[in-house]
Short mmCIF file of C-alpha atoms in Angstrom, two decimals:
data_model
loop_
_atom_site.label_atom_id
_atom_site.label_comp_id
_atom_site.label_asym_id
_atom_site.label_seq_id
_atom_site.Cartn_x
_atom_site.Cartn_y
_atom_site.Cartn_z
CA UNK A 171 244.93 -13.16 56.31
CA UNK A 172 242.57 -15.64 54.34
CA UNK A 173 244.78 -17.28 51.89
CA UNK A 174 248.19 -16.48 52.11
CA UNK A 175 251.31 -18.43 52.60
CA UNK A 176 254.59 -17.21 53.12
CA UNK A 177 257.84 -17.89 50.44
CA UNK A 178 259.68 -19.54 52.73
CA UNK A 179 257.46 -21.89 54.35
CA UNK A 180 256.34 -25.28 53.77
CA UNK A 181 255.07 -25.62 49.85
CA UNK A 182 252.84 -28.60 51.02
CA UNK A 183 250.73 -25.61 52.71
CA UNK A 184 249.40 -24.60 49.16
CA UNK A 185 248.37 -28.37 48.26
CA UNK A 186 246.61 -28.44 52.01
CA UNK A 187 244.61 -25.29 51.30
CA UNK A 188 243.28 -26.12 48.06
CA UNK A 189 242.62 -29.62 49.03
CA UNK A 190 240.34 -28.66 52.19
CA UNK A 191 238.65 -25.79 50.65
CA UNK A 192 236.64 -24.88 47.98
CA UNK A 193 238.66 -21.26 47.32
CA UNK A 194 239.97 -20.86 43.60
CA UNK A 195 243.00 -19.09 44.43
CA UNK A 196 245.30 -17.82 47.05
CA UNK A 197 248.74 -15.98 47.34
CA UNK A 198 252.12 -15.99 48.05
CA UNK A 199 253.95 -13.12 49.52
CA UNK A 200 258.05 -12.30 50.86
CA UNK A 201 258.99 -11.86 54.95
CA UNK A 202 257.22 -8.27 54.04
CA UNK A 203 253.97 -9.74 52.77
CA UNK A 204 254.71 -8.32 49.28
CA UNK A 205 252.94 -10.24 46.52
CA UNK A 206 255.03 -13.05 44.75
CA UNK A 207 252.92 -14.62 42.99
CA UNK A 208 248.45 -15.20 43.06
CA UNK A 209 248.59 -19.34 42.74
CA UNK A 210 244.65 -20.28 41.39
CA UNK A 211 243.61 -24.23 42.17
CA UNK A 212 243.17 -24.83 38.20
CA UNK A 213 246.86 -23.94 37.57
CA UNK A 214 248.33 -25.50 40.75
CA UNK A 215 247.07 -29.21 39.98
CA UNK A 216 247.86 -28.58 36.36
CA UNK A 217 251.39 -28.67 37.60
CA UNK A 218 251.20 -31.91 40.06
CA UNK A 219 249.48 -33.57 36.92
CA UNK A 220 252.73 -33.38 35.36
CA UNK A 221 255.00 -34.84 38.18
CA UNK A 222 256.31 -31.64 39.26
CA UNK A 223 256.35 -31.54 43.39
CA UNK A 224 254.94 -28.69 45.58
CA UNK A 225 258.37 -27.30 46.46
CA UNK A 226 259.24 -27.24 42.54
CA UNK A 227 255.66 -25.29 41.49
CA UNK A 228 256.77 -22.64 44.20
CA UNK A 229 260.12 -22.33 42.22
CA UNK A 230 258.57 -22.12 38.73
CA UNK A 231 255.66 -19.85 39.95
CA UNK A 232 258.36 -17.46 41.65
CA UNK A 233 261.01 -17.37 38.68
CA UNK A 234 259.26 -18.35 35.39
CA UNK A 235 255.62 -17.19 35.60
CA UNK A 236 255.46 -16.78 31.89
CA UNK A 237 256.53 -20.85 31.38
CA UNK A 238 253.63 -21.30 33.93
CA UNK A 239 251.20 -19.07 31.91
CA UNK A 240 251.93 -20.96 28.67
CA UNK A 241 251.69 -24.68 30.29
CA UNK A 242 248.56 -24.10 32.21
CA UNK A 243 246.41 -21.22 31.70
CA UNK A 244 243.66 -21.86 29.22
CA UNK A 245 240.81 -19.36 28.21
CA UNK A 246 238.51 -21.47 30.39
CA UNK A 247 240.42 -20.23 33.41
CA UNK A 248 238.17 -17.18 33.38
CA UNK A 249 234.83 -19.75 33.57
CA UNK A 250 236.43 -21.72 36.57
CA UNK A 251 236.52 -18.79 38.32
CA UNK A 252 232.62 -18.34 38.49
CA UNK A 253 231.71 -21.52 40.48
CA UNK A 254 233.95 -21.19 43.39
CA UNK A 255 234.80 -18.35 45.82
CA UNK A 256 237.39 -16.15 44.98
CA UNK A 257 239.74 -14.34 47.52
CA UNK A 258 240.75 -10.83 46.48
CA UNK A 259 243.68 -9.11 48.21
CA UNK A 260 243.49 -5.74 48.96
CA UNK A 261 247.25 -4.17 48.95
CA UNK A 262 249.41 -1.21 50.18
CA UNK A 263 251.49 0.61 47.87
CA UNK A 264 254.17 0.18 47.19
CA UNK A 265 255.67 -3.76 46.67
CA UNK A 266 252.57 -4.29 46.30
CA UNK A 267 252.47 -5.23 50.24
CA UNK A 268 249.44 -7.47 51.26
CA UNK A 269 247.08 -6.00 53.83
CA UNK A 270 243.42 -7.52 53.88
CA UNK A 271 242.06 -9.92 51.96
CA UNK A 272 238.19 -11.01 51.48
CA UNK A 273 236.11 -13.33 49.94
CA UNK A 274 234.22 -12.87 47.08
CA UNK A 275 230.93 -15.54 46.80
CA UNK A 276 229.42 -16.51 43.39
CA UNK A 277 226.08 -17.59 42.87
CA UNK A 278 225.14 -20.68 43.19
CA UNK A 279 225.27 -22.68 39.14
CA UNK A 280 224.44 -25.99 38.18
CA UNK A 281 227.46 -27.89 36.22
CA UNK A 282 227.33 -29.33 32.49
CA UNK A 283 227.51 -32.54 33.65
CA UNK A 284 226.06 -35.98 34.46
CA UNK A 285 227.21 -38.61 37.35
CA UNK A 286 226.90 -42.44 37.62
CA UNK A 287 227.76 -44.06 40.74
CA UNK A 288 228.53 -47.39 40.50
CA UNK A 289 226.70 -49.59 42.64
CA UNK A 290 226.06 -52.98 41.08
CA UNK A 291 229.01 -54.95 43.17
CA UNK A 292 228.87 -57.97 45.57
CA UNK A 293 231.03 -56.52 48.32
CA UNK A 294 231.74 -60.15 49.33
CA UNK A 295 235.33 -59.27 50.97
CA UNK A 296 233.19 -57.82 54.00
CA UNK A 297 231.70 -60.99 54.80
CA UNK A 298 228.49 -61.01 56.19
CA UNK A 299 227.73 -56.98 56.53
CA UNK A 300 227.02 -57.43 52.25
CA UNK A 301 224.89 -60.70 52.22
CA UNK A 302 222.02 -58.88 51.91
CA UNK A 303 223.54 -55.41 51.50
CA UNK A 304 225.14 -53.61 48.69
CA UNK A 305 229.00 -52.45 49.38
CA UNK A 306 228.01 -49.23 48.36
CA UNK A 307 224.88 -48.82 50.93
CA UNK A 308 227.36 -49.47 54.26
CA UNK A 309 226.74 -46.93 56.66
CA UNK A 310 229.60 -44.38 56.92
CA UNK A 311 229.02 -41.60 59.32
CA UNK A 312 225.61 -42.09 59.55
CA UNK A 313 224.42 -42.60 56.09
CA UNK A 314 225.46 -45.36 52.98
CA UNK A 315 228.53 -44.64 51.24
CA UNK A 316 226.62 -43.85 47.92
CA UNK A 317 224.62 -41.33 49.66
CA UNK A 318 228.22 -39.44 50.60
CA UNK A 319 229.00 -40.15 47.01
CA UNK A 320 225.65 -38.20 45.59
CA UNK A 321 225.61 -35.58 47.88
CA UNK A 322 229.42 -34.86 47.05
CA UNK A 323 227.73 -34.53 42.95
CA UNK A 324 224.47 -32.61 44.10
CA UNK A 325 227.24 -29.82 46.03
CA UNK A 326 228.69 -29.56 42.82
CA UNK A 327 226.79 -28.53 40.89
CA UNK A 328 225.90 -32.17 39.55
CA UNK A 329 222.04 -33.20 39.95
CA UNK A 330 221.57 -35.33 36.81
CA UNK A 331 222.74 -38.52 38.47
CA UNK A 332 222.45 -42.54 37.44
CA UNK A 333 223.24 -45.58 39.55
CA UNK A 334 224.18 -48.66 38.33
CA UNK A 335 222.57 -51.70 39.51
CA UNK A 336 222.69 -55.11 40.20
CA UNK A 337 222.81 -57.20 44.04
CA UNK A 338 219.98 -56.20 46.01
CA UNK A 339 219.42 -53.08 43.46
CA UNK A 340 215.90 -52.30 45.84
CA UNK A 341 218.27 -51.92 48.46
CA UNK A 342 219.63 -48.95 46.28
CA UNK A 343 216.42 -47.39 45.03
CA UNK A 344 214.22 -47.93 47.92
CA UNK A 345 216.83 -45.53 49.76
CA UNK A 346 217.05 -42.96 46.57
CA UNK A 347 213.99 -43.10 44.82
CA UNK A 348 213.61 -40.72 41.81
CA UNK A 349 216.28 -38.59 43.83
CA UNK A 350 214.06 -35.64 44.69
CA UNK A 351 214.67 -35.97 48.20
CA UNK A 352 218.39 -35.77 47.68
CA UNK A 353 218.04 -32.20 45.41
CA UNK A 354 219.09 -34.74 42.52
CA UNK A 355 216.96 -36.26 39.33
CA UNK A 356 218.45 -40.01 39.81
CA UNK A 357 217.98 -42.91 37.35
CA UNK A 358 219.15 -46.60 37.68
CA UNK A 359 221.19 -48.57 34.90
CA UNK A 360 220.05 -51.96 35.83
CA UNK A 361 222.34 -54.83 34.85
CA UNK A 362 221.15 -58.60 34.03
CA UNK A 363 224.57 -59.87 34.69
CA UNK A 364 227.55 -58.45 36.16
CA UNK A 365 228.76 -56.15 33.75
CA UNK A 366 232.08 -55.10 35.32
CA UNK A 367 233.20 -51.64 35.66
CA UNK A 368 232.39 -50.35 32.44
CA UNK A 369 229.89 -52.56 30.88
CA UNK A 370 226.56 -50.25 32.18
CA UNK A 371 227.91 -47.36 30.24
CA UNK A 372 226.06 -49.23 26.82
CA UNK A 373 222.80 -48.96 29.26
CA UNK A 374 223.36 -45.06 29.26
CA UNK A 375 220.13 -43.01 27.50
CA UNK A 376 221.16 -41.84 24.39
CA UNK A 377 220.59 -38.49 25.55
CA UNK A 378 223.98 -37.69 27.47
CA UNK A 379 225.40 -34.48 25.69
CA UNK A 380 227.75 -33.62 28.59
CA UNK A 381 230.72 -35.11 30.68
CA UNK A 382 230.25 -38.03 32.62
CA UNK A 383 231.59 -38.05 35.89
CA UNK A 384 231.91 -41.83 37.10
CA UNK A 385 232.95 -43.13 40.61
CA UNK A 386 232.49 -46.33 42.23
CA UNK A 387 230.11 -46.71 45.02
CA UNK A 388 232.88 -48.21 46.90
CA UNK A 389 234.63 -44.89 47.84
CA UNK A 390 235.02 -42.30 50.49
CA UNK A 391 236.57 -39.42 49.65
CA UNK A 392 236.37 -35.67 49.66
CA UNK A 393 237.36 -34.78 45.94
CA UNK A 394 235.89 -32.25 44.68
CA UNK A 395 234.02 -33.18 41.66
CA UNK A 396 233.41 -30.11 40.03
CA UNK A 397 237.14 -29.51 39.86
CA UNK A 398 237.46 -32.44 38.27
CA UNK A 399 234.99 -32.04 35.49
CA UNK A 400 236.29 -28.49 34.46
CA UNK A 401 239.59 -29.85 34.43
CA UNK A 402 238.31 -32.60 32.33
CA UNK A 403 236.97 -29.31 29.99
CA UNK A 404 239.80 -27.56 30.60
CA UNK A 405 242.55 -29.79 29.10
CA UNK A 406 240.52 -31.04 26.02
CA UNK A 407 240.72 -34.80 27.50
CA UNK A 408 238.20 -36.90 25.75
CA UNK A 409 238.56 -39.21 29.04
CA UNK A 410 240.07 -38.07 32.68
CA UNK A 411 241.62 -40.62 34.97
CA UNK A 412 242.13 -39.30 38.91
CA UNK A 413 245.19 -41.05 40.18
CA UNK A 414 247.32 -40.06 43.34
CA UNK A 415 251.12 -41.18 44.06
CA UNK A 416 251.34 -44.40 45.68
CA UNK A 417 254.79 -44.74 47.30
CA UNK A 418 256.67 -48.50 47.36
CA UNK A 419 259.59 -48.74 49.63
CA UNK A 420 262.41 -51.12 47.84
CA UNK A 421 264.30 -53.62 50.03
CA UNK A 422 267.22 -53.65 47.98
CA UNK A 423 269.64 -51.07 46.21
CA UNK A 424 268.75 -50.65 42.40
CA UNK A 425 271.12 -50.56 40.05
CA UNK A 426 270.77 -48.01 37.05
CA UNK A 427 273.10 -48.84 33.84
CA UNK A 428 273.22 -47.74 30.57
CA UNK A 429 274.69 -50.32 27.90
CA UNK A 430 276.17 -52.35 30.99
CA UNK A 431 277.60 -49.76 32.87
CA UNK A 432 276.86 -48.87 35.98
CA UNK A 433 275.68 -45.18 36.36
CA UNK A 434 274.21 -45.02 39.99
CA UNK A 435 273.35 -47.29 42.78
CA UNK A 436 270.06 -45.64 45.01
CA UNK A 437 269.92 -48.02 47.86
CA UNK A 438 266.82 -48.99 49.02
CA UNK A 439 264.67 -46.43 47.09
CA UNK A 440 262.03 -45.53 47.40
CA UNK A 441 259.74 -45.27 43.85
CA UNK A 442 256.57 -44.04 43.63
CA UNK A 443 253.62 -45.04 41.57
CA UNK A 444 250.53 -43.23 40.42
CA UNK A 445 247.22 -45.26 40.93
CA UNK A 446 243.83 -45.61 39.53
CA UNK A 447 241.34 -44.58 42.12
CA UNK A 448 238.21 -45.20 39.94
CA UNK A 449 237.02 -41.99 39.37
CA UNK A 450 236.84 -40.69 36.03
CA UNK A 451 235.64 -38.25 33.75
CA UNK A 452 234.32 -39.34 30.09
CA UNK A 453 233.16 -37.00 26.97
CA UNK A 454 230.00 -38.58 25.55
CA UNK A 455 231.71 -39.09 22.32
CA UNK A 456 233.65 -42.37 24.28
CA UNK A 457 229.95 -44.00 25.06
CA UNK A 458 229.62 -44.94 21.20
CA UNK A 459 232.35 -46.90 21.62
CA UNK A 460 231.57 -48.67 24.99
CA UNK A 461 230.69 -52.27 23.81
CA UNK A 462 227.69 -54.28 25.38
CA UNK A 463 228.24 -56.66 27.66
CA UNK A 464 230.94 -57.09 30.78
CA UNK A 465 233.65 -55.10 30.46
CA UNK A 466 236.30 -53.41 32.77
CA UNK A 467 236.82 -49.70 32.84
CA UNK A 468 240.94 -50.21 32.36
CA UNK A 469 240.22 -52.42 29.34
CA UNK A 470 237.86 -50.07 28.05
CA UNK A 471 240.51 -46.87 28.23
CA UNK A 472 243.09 -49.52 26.90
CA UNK A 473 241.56 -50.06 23.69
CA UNK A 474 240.44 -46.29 22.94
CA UNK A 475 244.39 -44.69 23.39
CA UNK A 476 245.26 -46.22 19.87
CA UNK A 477 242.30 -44.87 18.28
CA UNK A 478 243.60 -41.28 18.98
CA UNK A 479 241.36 -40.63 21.90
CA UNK A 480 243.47 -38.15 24.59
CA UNK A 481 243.93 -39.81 28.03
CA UNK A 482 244.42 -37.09 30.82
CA UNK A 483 245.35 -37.72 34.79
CA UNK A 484 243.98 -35.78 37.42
CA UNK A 485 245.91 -35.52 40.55
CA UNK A 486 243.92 -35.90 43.31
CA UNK A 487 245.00 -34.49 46.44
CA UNK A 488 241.77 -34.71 48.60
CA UNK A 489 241.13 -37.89 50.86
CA UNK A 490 240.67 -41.16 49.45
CA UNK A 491 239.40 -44.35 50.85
CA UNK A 492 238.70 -47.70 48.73
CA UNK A 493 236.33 -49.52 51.53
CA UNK A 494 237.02 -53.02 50.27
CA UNK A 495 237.74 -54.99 53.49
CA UNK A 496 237.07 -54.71 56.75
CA UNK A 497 240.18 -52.45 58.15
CA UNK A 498 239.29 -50.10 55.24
CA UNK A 499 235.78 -49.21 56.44
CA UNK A 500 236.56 -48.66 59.59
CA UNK A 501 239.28 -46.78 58.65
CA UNK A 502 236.73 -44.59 56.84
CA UNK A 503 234.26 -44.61 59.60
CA UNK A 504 236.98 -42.93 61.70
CA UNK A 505 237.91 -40.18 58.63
CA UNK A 506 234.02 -39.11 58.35
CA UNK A 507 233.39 -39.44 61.97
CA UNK A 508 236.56 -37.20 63.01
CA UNK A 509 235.96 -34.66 60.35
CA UNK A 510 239.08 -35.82 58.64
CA UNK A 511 240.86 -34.52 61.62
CA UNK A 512 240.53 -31.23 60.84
CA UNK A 513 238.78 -27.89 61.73
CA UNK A 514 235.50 -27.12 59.89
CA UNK A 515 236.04 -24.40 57.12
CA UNK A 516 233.61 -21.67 57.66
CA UNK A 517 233.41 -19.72 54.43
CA UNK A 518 231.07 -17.55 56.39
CA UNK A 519 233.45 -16.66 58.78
CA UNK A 520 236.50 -16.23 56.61
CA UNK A 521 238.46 -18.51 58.46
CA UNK A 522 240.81 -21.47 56.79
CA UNK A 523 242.07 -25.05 59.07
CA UNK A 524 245.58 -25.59 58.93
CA UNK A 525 245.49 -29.48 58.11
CA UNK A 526 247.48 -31.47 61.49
CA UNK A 527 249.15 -34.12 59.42
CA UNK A 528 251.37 -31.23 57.14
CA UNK A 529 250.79 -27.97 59.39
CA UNK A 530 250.31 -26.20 56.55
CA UNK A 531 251.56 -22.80 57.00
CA UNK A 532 248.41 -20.46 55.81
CA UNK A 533 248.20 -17.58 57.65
CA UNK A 534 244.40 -17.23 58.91
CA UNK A 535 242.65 -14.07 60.68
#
């Protein structure tokens, strides 16, 4: 059955299944397939935004659904629902036993929401493929990364797009053009100097009422945006940062002490750190306060936490590439030209991959 995953099996299975589809929810059942607990996407990476592993959410969603309720649900949960299909199980009284579950499409919506890719960098770690080529126009797959990029907006939902400029910017636009080709209205912040990461957000139309999702044209990935932005709504953030964990093994045993004493030795450990993979989400009332002029999108975030503005992460748990040298666009010439080395979800068909690098353990049928 579509969406299901057993108690007792791997926990990583749920983070596979909502990482390579676009389903909002799914379900976990006993050895009997009795219902344990219906798991929806919004809630799950609610969790892993606060540190808590897979195994762990499994635990709390089985033995303290109420705790759950109170940390995660919001009243938007019931908007969320609309943009992405919906599995609905169909059971067998009583234990509320499992025995079909379907698929449920919504209509097709647009999103509440801008993009800007950034394309305005030199590139000039990859040598001579970016003399006369933006970074961000590389052919990945069989078109430029920022095309992958756009199309990833225009699926969700997001068609009011801008592109920053700057090295060989008619590179950019003489591929894009007004974006009507793409299904997208597209419209190009063009910089006189380098402006840095942050610096075209002053060059922004004084127009922009909704979130702004922002990603550099550097990166491959399969995140899905639109999660993103109504988690973004969701939480109230007035700026989203997507990070993932970043694992560093120690050489050494680390001592932990309190006032001198030693407490625990954890020999070579190893600690994990969550990284900034340049892809935000930003509330229009942060663009007053974007100054003109170069500046960095770190620096930028820096100076707005101590003016009370709320700072959010957003786990992300799809692919991600950074293509800054060499290795790393081959690397993701390999992920788009494999498929990510994984079967193709057919919504149509009902069925679901089960991902080769975790074996998630989603039962499919």
């Amino acid at each position: 059955m579509l969406g299901v995953v057993r108690a007792d099996q791997k926990a990583s299975s749920v983070t596979a299944f909502f990482a390579e589809t676009t389903f909002e929810n799914m379900f976990v059942v006993d050895e009997e397939q009795c219902l344990q607990a219906e798991i929806h996407h919004h809630e799950w990476r609610r969790l892993l935004a606060l540190g808590i592993d897979d195994q762990t959410c499994i635990e709390l969603l089985l033995s303290s659904y109420d705790e759950i309720e109170r940390k995660c649900r919001t009243p938007a949960r019931v908007a969320l629902k609309s943009r992405f299909p919906h599995i609905e199980a169909k059971y067998d009284e009583p234990g509320h036993r499992i025995v079909h579950t379907e698929i449920r499409m919504p209509s097709p919506t647009r999103l509440d929401a801008h993009g800007l890719i950034m394309a305005g960098g030199f590139g000039r770690r990859l040598g001579d493929l970016t003399k006369t080529t933006p970074k961000p126009m590389l052919d990945v797959g069989g078109k430029p990364i920022a095309e992958h990029l756009l199309d990833n907006l225009v699926d969700n939902g997001i068609s009011d797009i801008f592109v920053s400029l700057f090295f060989e910017g008619d590179v950019v636009t003489n591929h894009f053009g007004d974006g009507s080709s793409f299904g997208a209205r597209v419209r190009y912040l063009k910089e006189t100097t380098p402006f840095g990461t942050a610096g075209c957000l002053s060059l922004l139309p004084r127009e922009i009422k909704h979130p702004l999702l922002v990603v550099n044209g550097d990166v491959i990935t399969t995140a899905q945006f639109g999660r993103l932005v109504e988690f973004h709504n969701a939480a109230g953030y007035d700026i989203t940062v997507s990070v993932r964990p970043f694992p560093i093994q120690m050489q050494f045993g680390v001592i932990d002490q309190v006032d001198g004493l030693i407490s625990r030795i954890r020999e070579k450990p190893k600690i994990i750190h969550q990284i900034n993979v340049a892809i935000y989400v930003l509330s229009p009332s942060v663009l007053e306060h974007v100054p003109a002029g170069k500046v960095d999108m770190p620096s930028l975030i820096e100076t707005l936490i101590p003016l009370g503005f709320r700072v959010g992460a957003f786990p992300l748990i799809e692919d991600w590439i950074d293509v800054g040298t060499l290795p790393d666009l081959e690397r993701a010439r390999i992920k788009v030209e494999a498929g990510h080395h994984r079967h193709e979800l057919s919504i149509e068909s009902a069925k679901v991959m089960v991902l080769k690098e975790t074996k998630a353990a989603v039962l499919c049928g």
